[in-house]
């Protein structure tokens, strides 16, 4: 028996496609709501031998999932049969699917005949020895991300399902609000059905359908919006419900609610095709009127369940908001404390310079001051408001983060060496200086006049031990907390957090000189990006040790920044 992995983000579509698959082939179906769940299912179920997937879903999309399979980046065999069922198969998408050796591409809704044809082709390929698969690198080179950019399907090709009676009846038979109608009643409704196409971003006035038309989403997505006014007078909109395929676009109008009822705004999220059913009949005893009563009854049941769900959703939302408020309050308090400690640290480091501490004494004093930053962070973690793993203070993924850090840091170091080569070769003020030089601040001579390498190695070891503490404060204690504290998109919060945390990171080095502070700021941007990329303190600490160690102890770059 075949085991099929069905990847589809819409529950309605999963129900319809599962029913169609079983009408074609007796098989076991494993369902996944998105690409991530699909990858997990492939890892945990080696018996899967066919994949059927939609295209439009959270990353990885159906296209990206197919590419990963063919490139050998999943647990599935590279030649596993892969069928795409989607309403987003444009000419460009079809070309990409062909290049990725898709087994079949079916436009929604998938009919029994179209799925049978695709399945027959799969079995023919298997009998012929399997589909020929090209090298992994060829699939890796195929670009698909641009085909799925935001707005790419805001204006999709309209699909008039009412032109195909079989497809229309299959759709109506799967719509939940029509579940209590028999075949004859569905056929009666289908005779006067028509299709309306909406582009992404359009706002639909729910009242246009009146009380005699029931619009049902065949393809696409929309949302109910409710407006509210903030204390400052600003009007904001909140999503009340997400409407996907199989949902009614105008349920509230259909139910003959009170005249003063304010209908929620409906906004189209992406290109949407709507099948409109007509119930207009002046005879209250006609069959069409009786069908309308039956539909109103089941819609009433749905609305009742929706109210119950809304109460539960509201409780969950309030709980989540309370948790977020506690996190932001904790993060805000810690960040404010960091600014106070920054002032103390800056004054302390200035005192160290004034009394002319050098070498190990200066290093130990610096470490002691930096530890003052670490204590509030430890106290905050012990309070339990924020978990260490949420701030990147974890060894999870340390191996991958280490490899990434070593590779990226090697590139950064190569750039540093190149910059110094250019300075000592082409800049008059630095010509004649050696490419590699010991740090004067951390070196001393032996009684015999040679370099005290044990002393120098000790300072390097102290530096290497000190860096992780510095990174815990800068990345986990400031950058990660700022991400939690700020509002906005993930990208915006990440950029602001990296900039602000490194401004603070640079400020604690101003006691040395402005040039050194600027160098640490730009170097810190790299460390902040690397930390955001891996979310592991291990990788960024190794990177800091490598880059800082080479810059300070091998290139002597601090002499160029004075």
Coordinates of C-alpha atoms in Angstrom, one line a residue, residues 209-416:
X209 CA -24.4 40.3 -1.3
X210 CA -27.6 41.1 0.6
X211 CA -29.6 38.4 2.3
X212 CA -30.1 36.2 -0.8
X213 CA -26.6 35.5 -2.0
X214 CA -24.0 33.3 -0.2
X215 CA -20.4 33.9 -1.4
X216 CA -18.1 30.9 -0.9
X217 CA -14.3 31.1 -1.2
X218 CA -13.2 28.6 -3.8
X219 CA -9.5 29.7 -4.0
X220 CA -7.5 32.4 -2.1
X221 CA -7.7 34.0 1.3
X222 CA -9.5 36.9 3.0
X223 CA -9.9 38.2 6.5
X224 CA -12.7 39.8 8.6
X225 CA -11.4 43.1 10.1
X226 CA -12.9 45.1 13.0
X227 CA -11.8 48.7 13.6
X228 CA -11.2 50.2 17.0
X229 CA -10.1 53.6 18.2
X230 CA -7.0 54.1 20.5
X231 CA -7.0 56.8 23.2
X232 CA -5.0 59.1 21.0
X233 CA -7.7 58.9 18.3
X234 CA -5.8 56.6 16.0
X235 CA -7.9 54.0 14.2
X236 CA -6.5 50.5 14.1
X237 CA -7.8 47.4 12.5
X238 CA -7.8 43.9 14.0
X239 CA -8.2 40.6 12.3
X240 CA -11.4 38.9 13.6
X241 CA -11.2 35.8 11.5
X242 CA -9.1 34.3 8.7
X243 CA -11.2 33.1 5.7
X244 CA -9.8 30.4 3.5
X245 CA -11.1 28.1 0.8
X246 CA -14.4 26.6 1.8
X247 CA -15.4 29.5 4.1
X248 CA -18.3 31.9 3.4
X249 CA -17.3 35.5 2.6
X250 CA -20.6 37.0 3.6
X251 CA -22.2 34.8 6.3
X252 CA -23.3 37.7 8.5
X253 CA -25.4 39.3 5.7
X254 CA -27.0 36.0 4.8
X255 CA -28.4 35.5 8.3
X256 CA -30.8 38.5 8.2
X257 CA -29.2 40.2 11.2
X258 CA -30.6 43.5 12.8
X259 CA -30.6 46.6 10.6
X260 CA -28.2 48.4 12.9
X261 CA -25.7 45.6 12.8
X262 CA -22.3 46.9 11.7
X263 CA -20.8 44.4 9.2
X264 CA -17.1 43.7 9.6
X265 CA -14.9 44.7 6.8
X266 CA -13.6 42.0 4.5
X267 CA -10.1 42.4 3.0
X268 CA -8.8 40.1 0.4
X269 CA -5.3 38.8 1.4
X270 CA -4.3 37.3 -2.0
X271 CA -6.1 36.7 -5.3
X272 CA -9.4 35.1 -4.5
X273 CA -12.1 33.4 -6.5
X274 CA -15.6 33.4 -5.0
X275 CA -18.5 31.2 -6.0
X276 CA -21.8 33.0 -5.4
X277 CA -24.9 31.0 -4.7
X278 CA -28.3 32.6 -5.4
X279 CA -31.2 32.0 -3.1
X280 CA -33.6 34.7 -4.4
X281 CA -37.1 33.4 -4.5
X282 CA -40.2 35.3 -3.5
X283 CA -42.1 32.1 -2.7
X284 CA -41.4 31.1 0.9
X285 CA -42.6 27.6 0.2
X286 CA -40.4 26.9 -2.8
X287 CA -37.6 24.3 -2.7
X288 CA -35.0 27.1 -3.0
X289 CA -36.4 28.8 0.1
X290 CA -36.5 25.5 2.0
X291 CA -32.8 25.0 1.1
X292 CA -32.0 28.5 2.4
X293 CA -33.6 27.6 5.7
X294 CA -31.4 24.5 6.0
X295 CA -28.3 26.4 5.1
X296 CA -29.2 29.1 7.7
X297 CA -29.5 26.4 10.3
X298 CA -26.1 25.0 9.8
X299 CA -24.5 28.5 9.5
X300 CA -26.2 29.3 12.9
X301 CA -24.4 26.2 14.4
X302 CA -21.1 27.4 12.9
X303 CA -21.6 30.9 14.4
X304 CA -22.3 29.4 17.8
X305 CA -19.1 27.4 17.7
X306 CA -17.2 30.4 16.5
X307 CA -18.4 32.4 19.5
X308 CA -17.2 29.6 21.8
X309 CA -13.9 29.5 20.0
X310 CA -13.6 33.3 20.1
X311 CA -14.0 33.2 23.9
X312 CA -11.2 30.7 24.2
X313 CA -9.0 32.6 21.7
X314 CA -9.5 35.8 23.7
X315 CA -8.4 34.1 26.9
X316 CA -5.3 32.7 25.1
X317 CA -4.6 36.1 23.6
X318 CA -4.8 37.8 26.9
X319 CA -2.6 35.2 28.5
X320 CA 0.0 35.7 25.7
X321 CA -0.2 39.5 26.0
X322 CA 0.4 39.3 29.8
X323 CA 3.4 37.1 29.2
X324 CA 4.8 39.5 26.5
X325 CA 4.2 42.4 28.9
X326 CA 6.2 40.7 31.6
X327 CA 9.0 40.0 29.2
X328 CA 9.1 43.5 27.9
X329 CA 9.0 45.0 31.4
X330 CA 11.9 42.7 32.5
X331 CA 13.9 43.5 29.3
X332 CA 13.2 47.2 29.6
X333 CA 14.4 47.2 33.3
X334 CA 17.5 45.3 32.4
X335 CA 18.4 47.6 29.5
X336 CA 17.9 50.7 31.7
X337 CA 20.2 49.1 34.3
X338 CA 22.8 48.5 31.6
X339 CA 23.0 52.2 30.7
X340 CA 23.6 53.0 34.4
X341 CA 26.3 50.4 34.6
X342 CA 27.8 51.7 31.4
X343 CA 28.4 55.0 33.0
X344 CA 30.1 53.3 36.0
X345 CA 32.2 51.1 33.7
X346 CA 33.4 54.1 31.6
X347 CA 34.4 56.0 34.7
X348 CA 36.1 52.9 36.1
X349 CA 38.1 52.3 33.0
X350 CA 39.2 55.9 32.8
X351 CA 40.5 55.6 36.4
X352 CA 42.5 52.4 35.3
X353 CA 44.1 54.4 32.6
X354 CA 44.9 57.4 34.8
X355 CA 46.7 55.2 37.3
X356 CA 48.5 53.6 34.4
X357 CA 47.7 50.0 35.0
X358 CA 49.2 47.8 32.3
X359 CA 49.4 44.1 31.2
X360 CA 47.7 41.5 33.4
X361 CA 46.7 44.1 36.1
X362 CA 44.8 46.1 33.5
X363 CA 43.2 43.0 32.0
X364 CA 42.1 41.7 35.4
X365 CA 40.7 45.1 36.3
X366 CA 38.8 45.2 33.1
X367 CA 37.4 41.8 33.6
X368 CA 36.2 42.7 37.1
X369 CA 34.4 45.7 35.8
X370 CA 32.7 43.8 33.0
X371 CA 31.6 41.2 35.5
X372 CA 29.5 44.0 37.1
X373 CA 27.5 43.9 33.9
X374 CA 27.0 40.2 34.1
X375 CA 25.5 40.1 37.6
X376 CA 22.2 41.8 36.8
X377 CA 21.8 39.5 33.8
X378 CA 22.3 36.4 36.0
X379 CA 19.7 37.8 38.5
X380 CA 17.2 38.4 35.7
X381 CA 17.6 34.8 34.4
X382 CA 17.2 33.4 37.9
X383 CA 13.9 35.3 38.2
X384 CA 12.5 33.0 35.5
X385 CA 10.8 35.8 33.5
X386 CA 13.0 35.0 30.5
X387 CA 14.6 31.7 29.6
X388 CA 18.3 31.6 28.8
X389 CA 17.7 29.6 25.6
X390 CA 15.3 32.3 24.3
X391 CA 18.3 34.8 24.5
X392 CA 20.7 32.5 22.6
X393 CA 22.5 31.4 25.8
X394 CA 22.5 27.8 24.7
X395 CA 24.8 25.0 23.4
X396 CA 22.0 23.9 21.0
X397 CA 23.3 23.9 17.5
X398 CA 26.8 24.7 18.8
X399 CA 28.6 22.5 16.2
X400 CA 26.9 24.1 13.2
X401 CA 27.4 27.6 14.7
X402 CA 31.1 26.8 15.3
X403 CA 31.7 25.7 11.7
X404 CA 29.9 28.8 10.4
X405 CA 31.8 31.1 12.8
X406 CA 35.2 29.6 11.7
X407 CA 34.4 30.0 8.0
X408 CA 33.0 33.6 8.3
X409 CA 35.8 34.7 10.7
X410 CA 38.5 33.3 8.4
X411 CA 37.1 35.6 5.6
X412 CA 37.0 38.5 8.0
X413 CA 40.6 37.9 9.1
X414 CA 41.7 37.7 5.5
X415 CA 40.2 41.1 5.0
X416 CA 42.0 42.5 8.1

